[in-house]
Short mmCIF file of C-alpha atoms and ligand atoms in Angstrom, two decimals:
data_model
loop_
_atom_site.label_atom_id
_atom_site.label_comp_id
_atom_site.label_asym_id
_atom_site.label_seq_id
_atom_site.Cartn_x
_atom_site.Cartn_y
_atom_site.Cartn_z
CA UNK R 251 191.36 70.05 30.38
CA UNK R 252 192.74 70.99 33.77
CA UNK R 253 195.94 72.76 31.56
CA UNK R 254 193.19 75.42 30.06
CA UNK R 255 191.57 78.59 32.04
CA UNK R 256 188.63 78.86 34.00
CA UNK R 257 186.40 80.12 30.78
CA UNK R 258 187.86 77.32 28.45
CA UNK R 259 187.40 74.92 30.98
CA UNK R 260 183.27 75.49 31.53
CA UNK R 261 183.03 74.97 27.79
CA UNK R 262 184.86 71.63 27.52
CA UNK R 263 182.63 69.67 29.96
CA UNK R 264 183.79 65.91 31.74
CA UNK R 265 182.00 62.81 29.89
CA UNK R 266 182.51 60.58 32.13
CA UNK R 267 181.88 57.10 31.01
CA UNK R 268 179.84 54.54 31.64
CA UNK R 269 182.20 51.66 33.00
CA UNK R 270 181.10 48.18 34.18
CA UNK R 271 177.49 48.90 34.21
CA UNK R 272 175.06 50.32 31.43
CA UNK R 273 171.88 52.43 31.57
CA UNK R 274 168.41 50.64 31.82
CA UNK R 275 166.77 52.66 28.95
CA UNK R 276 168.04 54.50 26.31
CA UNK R 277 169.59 57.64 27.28
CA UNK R 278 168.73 61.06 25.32
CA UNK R 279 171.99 62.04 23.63
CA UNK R 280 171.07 65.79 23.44
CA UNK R 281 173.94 66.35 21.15
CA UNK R 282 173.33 67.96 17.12
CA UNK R 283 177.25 66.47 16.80
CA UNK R 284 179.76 63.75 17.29
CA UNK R 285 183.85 64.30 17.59
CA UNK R 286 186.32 62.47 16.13
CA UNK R 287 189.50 61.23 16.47
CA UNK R 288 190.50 59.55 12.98
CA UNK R 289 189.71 61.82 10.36
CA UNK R 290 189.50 59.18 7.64
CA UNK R 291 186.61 57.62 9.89
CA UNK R 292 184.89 60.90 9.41
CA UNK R 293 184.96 61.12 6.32
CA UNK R 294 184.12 57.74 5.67
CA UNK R 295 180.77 57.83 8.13
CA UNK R 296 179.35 60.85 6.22
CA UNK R 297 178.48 58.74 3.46
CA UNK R 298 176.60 55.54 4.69
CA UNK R 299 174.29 55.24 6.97
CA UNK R 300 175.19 52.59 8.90
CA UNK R 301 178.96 54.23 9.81
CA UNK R 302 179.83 56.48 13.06
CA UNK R 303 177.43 58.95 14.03
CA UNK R 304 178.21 62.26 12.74
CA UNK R 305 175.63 64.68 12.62
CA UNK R 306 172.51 65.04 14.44
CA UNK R 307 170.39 65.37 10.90
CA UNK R 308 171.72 61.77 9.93
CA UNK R 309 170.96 60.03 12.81
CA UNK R 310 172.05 59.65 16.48
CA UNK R 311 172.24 56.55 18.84
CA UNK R 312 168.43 57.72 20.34
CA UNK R 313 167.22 58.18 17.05
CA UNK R 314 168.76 54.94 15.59
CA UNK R 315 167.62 52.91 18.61
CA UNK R 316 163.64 54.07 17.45
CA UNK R 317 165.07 53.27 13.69
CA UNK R 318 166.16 49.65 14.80
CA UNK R 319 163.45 48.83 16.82
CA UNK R 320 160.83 49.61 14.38
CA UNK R 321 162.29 48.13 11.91
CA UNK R 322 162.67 45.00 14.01
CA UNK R 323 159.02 45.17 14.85
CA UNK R 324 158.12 45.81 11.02
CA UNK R 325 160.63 43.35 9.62
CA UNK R 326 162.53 45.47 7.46
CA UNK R 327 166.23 46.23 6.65
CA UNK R 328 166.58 49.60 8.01
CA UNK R 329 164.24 52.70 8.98
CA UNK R 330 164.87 56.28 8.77
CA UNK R 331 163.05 58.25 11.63
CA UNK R 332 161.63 61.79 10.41
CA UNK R 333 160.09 64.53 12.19
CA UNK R 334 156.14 63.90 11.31
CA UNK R 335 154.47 61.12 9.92
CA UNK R 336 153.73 63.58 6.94
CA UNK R 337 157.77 63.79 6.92
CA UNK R 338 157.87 60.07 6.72
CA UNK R 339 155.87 60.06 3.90
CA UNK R 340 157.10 62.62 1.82
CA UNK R 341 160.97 61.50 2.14
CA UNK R 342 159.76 58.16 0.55
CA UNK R 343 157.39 60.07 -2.36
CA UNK R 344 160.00 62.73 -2.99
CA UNK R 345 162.69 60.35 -2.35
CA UNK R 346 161.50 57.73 -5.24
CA UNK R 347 159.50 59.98 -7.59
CA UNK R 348 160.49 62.71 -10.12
CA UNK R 349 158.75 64.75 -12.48
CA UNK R 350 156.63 62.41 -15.74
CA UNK R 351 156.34 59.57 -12.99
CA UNK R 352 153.04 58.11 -12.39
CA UNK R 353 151.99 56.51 -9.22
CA UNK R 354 148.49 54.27 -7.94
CA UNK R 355 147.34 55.35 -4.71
CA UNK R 356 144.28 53.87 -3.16
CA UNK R 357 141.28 56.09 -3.22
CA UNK R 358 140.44 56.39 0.53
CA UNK R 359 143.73 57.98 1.82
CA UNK R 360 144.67 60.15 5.15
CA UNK R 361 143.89 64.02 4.22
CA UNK R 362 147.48 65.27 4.42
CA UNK R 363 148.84 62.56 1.90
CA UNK R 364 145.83 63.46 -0.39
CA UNK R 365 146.89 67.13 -0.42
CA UNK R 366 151.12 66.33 -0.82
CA UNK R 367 149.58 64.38 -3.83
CA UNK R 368 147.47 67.49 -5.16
CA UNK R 369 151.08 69.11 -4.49
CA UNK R 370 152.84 66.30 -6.69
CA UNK R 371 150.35 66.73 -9.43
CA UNK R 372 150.00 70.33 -9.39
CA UNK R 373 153.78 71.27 -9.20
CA UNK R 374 156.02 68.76 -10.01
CA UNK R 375 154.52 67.42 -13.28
CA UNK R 376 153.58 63.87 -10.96
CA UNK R 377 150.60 62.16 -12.47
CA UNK R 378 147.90 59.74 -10.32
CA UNK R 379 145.70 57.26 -10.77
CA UNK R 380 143.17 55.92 -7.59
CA UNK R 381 141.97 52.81 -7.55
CA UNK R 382 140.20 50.94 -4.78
CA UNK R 383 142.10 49.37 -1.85
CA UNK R 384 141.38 45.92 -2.45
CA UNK R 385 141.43 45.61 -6.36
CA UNK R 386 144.39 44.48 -7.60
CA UNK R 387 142.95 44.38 -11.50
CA UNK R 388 142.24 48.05 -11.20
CA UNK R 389 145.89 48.37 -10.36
CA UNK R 390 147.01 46.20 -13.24
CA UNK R 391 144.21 48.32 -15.49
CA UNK R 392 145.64 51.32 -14.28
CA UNK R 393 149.76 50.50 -15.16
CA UNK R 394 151.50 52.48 -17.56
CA UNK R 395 154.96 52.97 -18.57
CA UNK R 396 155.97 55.72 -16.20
CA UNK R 397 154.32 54.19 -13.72
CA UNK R 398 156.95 53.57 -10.79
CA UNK R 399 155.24 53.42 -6.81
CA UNK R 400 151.57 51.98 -5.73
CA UNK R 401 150.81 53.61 -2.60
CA UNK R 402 148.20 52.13 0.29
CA UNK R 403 147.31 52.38 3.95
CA UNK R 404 146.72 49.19 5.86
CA UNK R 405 143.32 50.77 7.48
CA UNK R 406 142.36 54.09 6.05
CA UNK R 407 140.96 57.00 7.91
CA UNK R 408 137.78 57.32 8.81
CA UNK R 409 136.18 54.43 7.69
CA UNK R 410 138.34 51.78 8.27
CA UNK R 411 138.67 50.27 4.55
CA UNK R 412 141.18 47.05 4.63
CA UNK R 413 143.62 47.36 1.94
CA UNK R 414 144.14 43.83 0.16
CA UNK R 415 148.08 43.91 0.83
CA UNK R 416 148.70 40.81 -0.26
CA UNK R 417 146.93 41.33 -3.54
CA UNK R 418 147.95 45.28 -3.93
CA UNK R 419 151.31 44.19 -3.08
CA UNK R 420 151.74 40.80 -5.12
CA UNK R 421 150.17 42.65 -8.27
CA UNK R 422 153.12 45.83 -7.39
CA UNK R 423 155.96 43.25 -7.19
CA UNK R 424 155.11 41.21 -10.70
CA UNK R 425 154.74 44.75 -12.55
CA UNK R 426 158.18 45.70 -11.24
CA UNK R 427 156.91 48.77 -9.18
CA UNK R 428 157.38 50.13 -5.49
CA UNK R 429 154.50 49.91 -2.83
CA UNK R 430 154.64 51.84 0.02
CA UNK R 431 151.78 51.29 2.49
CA UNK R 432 150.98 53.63 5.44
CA UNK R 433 150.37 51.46 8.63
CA UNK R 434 149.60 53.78 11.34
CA UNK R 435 146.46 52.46 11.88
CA UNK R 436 147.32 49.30 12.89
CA UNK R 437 151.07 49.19 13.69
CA UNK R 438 153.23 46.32 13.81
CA UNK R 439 151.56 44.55 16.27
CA UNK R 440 148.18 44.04 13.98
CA UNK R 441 149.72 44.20 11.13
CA UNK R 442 153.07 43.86 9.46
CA UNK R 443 152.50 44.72 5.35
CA UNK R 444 156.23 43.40 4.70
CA UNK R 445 155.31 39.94 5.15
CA UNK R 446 152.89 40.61 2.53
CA UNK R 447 155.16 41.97 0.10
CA UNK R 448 155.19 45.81 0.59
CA UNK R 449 158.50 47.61 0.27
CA UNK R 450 158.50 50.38 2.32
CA UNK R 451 156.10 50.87 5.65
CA UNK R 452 155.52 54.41 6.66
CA UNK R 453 154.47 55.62 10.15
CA UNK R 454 153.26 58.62 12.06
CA UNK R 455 154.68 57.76 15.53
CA UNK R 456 152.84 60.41 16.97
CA UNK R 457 149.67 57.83 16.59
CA UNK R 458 149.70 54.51 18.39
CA UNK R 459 154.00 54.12 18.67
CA UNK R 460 154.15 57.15 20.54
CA UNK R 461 150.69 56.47 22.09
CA UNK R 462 150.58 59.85 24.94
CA UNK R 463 149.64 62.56 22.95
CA UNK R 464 152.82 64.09 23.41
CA UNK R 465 155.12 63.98 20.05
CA UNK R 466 154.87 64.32 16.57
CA UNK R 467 157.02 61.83 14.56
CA UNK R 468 157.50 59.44 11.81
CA UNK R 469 159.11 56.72 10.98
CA UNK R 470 159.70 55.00 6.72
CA UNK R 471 161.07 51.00 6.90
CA UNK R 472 161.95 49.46 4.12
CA UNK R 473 161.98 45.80 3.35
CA UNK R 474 165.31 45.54 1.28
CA UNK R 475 168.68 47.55 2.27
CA UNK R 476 169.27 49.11 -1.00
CA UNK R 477 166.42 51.02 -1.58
CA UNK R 478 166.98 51.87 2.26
CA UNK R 479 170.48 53.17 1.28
CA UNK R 480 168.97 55.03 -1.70
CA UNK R 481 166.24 56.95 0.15
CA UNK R 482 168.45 57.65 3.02
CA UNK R 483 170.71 60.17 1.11
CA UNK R 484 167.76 61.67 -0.08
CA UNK R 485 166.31 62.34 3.91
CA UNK R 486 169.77 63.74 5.24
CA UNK R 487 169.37 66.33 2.43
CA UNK R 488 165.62 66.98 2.25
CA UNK R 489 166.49 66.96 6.31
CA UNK R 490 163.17 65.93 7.92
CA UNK R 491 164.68 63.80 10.04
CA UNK R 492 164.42 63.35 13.40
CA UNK R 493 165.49 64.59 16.61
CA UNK R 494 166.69 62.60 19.87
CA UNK R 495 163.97 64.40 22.48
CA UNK R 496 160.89 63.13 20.20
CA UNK R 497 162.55 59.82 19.54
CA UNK R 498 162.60 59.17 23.03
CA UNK R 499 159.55 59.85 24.07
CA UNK R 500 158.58 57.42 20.87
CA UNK R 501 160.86 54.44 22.57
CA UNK R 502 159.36 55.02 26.23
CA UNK R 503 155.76 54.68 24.02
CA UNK R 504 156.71 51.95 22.25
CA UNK R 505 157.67 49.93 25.20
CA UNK R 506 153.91 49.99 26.23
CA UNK R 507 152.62 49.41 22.62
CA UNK R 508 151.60 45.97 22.97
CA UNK R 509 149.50 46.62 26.32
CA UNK R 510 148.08 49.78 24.86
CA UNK R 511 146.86 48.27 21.80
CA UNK R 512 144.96 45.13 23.43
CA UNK R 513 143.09 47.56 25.40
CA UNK R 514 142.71 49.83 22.43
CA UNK R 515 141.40 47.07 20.32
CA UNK R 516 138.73 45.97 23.07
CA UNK R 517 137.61 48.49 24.07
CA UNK R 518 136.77 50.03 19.96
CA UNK R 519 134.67 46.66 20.03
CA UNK R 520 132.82 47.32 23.09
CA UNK R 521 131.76 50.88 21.94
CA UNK R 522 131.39 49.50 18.40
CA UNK R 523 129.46 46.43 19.41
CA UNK R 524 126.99 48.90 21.45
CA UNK R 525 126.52 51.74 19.04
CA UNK R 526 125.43 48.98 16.36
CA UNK R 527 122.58 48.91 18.33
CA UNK R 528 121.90 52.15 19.14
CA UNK R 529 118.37 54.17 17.78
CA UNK R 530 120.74 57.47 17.09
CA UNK R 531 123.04 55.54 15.21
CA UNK R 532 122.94 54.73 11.24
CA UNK R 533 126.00 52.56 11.04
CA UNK R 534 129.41 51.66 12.54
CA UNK R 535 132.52 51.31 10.61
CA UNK R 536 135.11 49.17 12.55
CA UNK R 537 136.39 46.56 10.63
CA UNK R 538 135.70 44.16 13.89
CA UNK R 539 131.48 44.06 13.06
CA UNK R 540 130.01 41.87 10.29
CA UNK R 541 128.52 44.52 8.52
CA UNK R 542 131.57 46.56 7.73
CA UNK R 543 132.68 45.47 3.98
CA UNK R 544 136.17 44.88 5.06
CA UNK R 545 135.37 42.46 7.99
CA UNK R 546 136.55 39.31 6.19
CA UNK R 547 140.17 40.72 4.92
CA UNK R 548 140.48 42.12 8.34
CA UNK R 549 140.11 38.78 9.98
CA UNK R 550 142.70 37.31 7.56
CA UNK R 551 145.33 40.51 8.09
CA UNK R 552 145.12 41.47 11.54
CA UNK R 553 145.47 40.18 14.52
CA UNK R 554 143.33 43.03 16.14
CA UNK R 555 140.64 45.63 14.64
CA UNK R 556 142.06 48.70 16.03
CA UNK R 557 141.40 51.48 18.33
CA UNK R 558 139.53 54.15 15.56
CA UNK R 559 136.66 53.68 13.69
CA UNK R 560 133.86 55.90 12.88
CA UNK R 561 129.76 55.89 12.95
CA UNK R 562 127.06 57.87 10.79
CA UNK R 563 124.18 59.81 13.27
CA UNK R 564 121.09 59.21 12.00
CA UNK R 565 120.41 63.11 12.20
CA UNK R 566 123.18 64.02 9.76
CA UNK R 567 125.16 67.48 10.32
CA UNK R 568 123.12 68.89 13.17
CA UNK R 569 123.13 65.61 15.28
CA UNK R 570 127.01 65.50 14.28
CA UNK R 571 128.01 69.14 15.80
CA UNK R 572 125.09 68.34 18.71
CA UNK R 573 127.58 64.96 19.62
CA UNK R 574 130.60 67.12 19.33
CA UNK R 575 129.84 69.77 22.09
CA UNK R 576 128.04 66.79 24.58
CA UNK R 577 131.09 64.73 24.93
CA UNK R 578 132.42 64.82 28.50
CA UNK R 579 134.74 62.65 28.89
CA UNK R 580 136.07 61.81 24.91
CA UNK R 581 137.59 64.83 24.08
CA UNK R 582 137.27 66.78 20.77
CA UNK R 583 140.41 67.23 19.58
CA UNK R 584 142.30 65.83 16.05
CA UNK R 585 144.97 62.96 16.16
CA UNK R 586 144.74 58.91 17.44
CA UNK R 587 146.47 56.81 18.74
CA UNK R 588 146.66 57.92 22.23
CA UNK R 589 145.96 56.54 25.86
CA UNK R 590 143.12 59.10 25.86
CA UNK R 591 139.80 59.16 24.26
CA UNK R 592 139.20 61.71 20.68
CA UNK R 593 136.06 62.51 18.54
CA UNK R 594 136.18 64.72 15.53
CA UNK R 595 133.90 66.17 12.59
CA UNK R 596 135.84 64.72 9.64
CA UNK R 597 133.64 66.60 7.34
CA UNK R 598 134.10 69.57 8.85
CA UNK R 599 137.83 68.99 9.89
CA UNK R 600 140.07 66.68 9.08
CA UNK R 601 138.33 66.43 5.31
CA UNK R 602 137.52 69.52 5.03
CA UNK R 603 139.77 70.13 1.97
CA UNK R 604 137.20 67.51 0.17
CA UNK R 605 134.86 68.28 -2.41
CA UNK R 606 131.41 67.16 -1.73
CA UNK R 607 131.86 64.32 -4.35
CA UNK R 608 135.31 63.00 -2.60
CA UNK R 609 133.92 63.22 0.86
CA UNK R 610 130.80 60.55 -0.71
CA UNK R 611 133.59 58.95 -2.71
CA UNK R 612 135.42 58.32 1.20
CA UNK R 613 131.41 57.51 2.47
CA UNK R 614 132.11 60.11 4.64
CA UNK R 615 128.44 61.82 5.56
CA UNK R 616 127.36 64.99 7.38
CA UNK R 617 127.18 63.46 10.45
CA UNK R 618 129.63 61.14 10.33
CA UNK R 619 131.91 61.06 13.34
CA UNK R 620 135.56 59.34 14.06
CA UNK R 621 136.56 58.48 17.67
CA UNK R 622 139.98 57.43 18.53
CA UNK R 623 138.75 55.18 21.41
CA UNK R 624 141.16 55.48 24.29
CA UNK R 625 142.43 52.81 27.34
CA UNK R 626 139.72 54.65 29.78
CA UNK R 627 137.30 52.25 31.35
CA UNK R 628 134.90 51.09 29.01
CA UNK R 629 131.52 51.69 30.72
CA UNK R 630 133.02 55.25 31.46
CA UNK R 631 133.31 55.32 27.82
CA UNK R 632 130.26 54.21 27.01
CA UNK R 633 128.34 56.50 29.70
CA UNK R 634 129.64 59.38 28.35
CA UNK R 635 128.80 58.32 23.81
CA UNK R 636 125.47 57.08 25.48
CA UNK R 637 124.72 61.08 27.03
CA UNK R 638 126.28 62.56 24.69
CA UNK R 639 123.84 60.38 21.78
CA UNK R 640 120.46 61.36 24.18
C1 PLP S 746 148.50 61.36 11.39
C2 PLP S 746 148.69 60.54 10.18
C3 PLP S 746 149.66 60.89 9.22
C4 PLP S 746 150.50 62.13 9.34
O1 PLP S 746 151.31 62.11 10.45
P1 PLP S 746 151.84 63.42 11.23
O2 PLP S 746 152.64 62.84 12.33
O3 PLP S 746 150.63 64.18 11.65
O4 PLP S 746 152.63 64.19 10.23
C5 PLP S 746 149.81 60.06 8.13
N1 PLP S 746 149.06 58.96 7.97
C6 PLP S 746 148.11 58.61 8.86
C7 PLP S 746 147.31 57.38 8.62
C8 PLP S 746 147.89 59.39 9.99
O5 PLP S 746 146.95 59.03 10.87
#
């Protein structure tokens, strides 16, 4: 470069390599390109996935090092990293559906993929059929020709339902059909749905993965290469994929995952355990507590209850808004997953789109109320529900 001017010269900046050592963590490459020297390699890599990085919407070596290592964690063939959850989700739905198909989804399911499904139905001439998360004869009941994806979250949101994967899954397999299953709720470390039989895992990494309350992400694995391969042509030209700056803040979550989610886990049973027993308090849905309907499934599919679960106020809308504006401490505020402590309103928030009849359908009440429990101290935690109950 020293041949060129002054101006050329501050364009074309040194890149000096790494030699004999190697970064730590994995750097940020900040860079929407890649240059080549053999043309035929170029050519080549825009094609497959797993050939030199190109372009910044395929992937990039931050981006791929989130794809491998959830994909490790999940136990799949190969992940495509997106720029929401919600982008997860929708690469894999647009990605394997087209207009007459039919899928099964479970009836409890996250608000924003119940609304892309209202979108499916309404405007792409996509057809649905819910069925409960844990009966695979409604699934078989509810099969028909067209029918080509089953689609299922590991623990749904707000009440904490267990989806039977092995069952849902097992029953999707024999009829020949696709089952994608959402497992942000309970991430690879509770739960990993390939190992019982799902094809493709979808995340929002902005949840537990990313775990600070500082990125929005996703992430889709899938179980078997070729349906990898498929879908990944279809993200690089929907182009929801993701960038290197969110990715890495993802991998610098993930690394704490494991610590974050032990803490998460005990400390939802110590506010869950206490609230049980609480005079404000109806009921507690955390999949950790006899009473909840999924307890036994959950003891057989996770190795952990998880960090969110949700609890009815005996005094219904009024005691549910009252709750809201007496927190201290917990925070009102939508999203999970993170190192700090969140309550919402689902039926005034994130449900809001819900009829009356779906909201009882999801046994969500008036004063019903989710908390994301955080990695605070527990008695701080439970200082602040307790005040915030009287
Ligand atoms: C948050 C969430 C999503 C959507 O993810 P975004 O990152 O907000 O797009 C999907 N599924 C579940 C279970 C979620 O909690």
């Amino acid at each position: 470069m020293n041949d060129f001017r002054p101006d050329t010269r501050a364009v074309h900046l040194p890149q000096p390599m790494v030699e004999g050592s190697r970064p730590i963590t994995m750097p940020i490459y900040q860079t929407s390109g890649f240059v080549f020297d053999d043309p035929a390699l170029m050519a080549d890599s825009m094609g497959r996935p797993d050939g030199a990085y190109v372009y910044g919407r395929y992937t990039n070596p931050t981006v791929r090092s989130l794809e491998l290592a959830v994909a490790g964690l999940e136990g799949g063939a190969g992940a495509i990293a997106t720029g929401s959850g919600m982008g997860a989700i929708n690469t894999v739905l647009l990605g394997l559906l087209k207009p007459g198909d039919h899928l099964i989804a479970q009836t409890s399911l996250y608000g924003g993929t119940a609304a892309m499904i209202n979108e499916l139905v309404g405007r792409f001439g996509i057809t649905v059929t819910y069925v409960p998360e844990n009966d695979p004869a409604a699934l078989r009941a509810a099969v028909r020709p067209e029918t080509v994806l089953v689609y299922l979250e590991t623990i749904s949101n707000p009440m904490t339902l267990v989806a039977d994967l092995p069952g849902m899954c097992g029953a999707a397999r024999e009829l020949g059909l696709v089952s994608v299953v959402d497992n942000t709720f309970a991430t690879a470390l509770l739960c990993r749905p390939i190992e019982h039989g799902a094809d493709v895992v979808v995340h929002s990494t902005t949840k537990y993965l990313g775990g600070h309350t500082d990125v929005v992400g996703g992430i889709a694995v899938f179980a078997d290469s070729s349906l990898y391969e498929k879908v990944w042509h279809f993200a690089i030209s929907l182009g929801a994929t993701a960038e290197p700056f969110a990715s890495w803040l993802t991998l610098r979550g993930l690394q704490t995952l494991a610590v974050r989610m032990e803490r998460h886990c005990s400390n939802a049973e110590f506010l869950a355990t206490r609230l049980a027993s609480h005079p404000a308090v109806a009921a507690v849905h955390w999949p950790g507590l006899e009473s909840h309907p999924s307890y036994a499934l959950a003891g057989k599919l996770l190795s952990g209850f998880g960090g969110v679960f949700s609890f009815d106020l005996a005094g219904g809308r009024a005691a549910g808004e009252k709750f809201m504006s007496s927190v201290r401490l917990a925070l009102l505020a939508p999203s999970l997953g993170g190192v700090e402590t969140l309550v919402l309103h689902p039926a005034t928030t994130s449900h809001r789109s819900l009829s009356a009849d779906e909201l009882a359908r999801n046994g969500i009440g008036e004063g019903t109320v989710r908390i994301s429990v955080g990695i605070e101290n527990p008695e701080d935690l439970w200082a602040d529900v307790s005040q915030a109950l009287s």
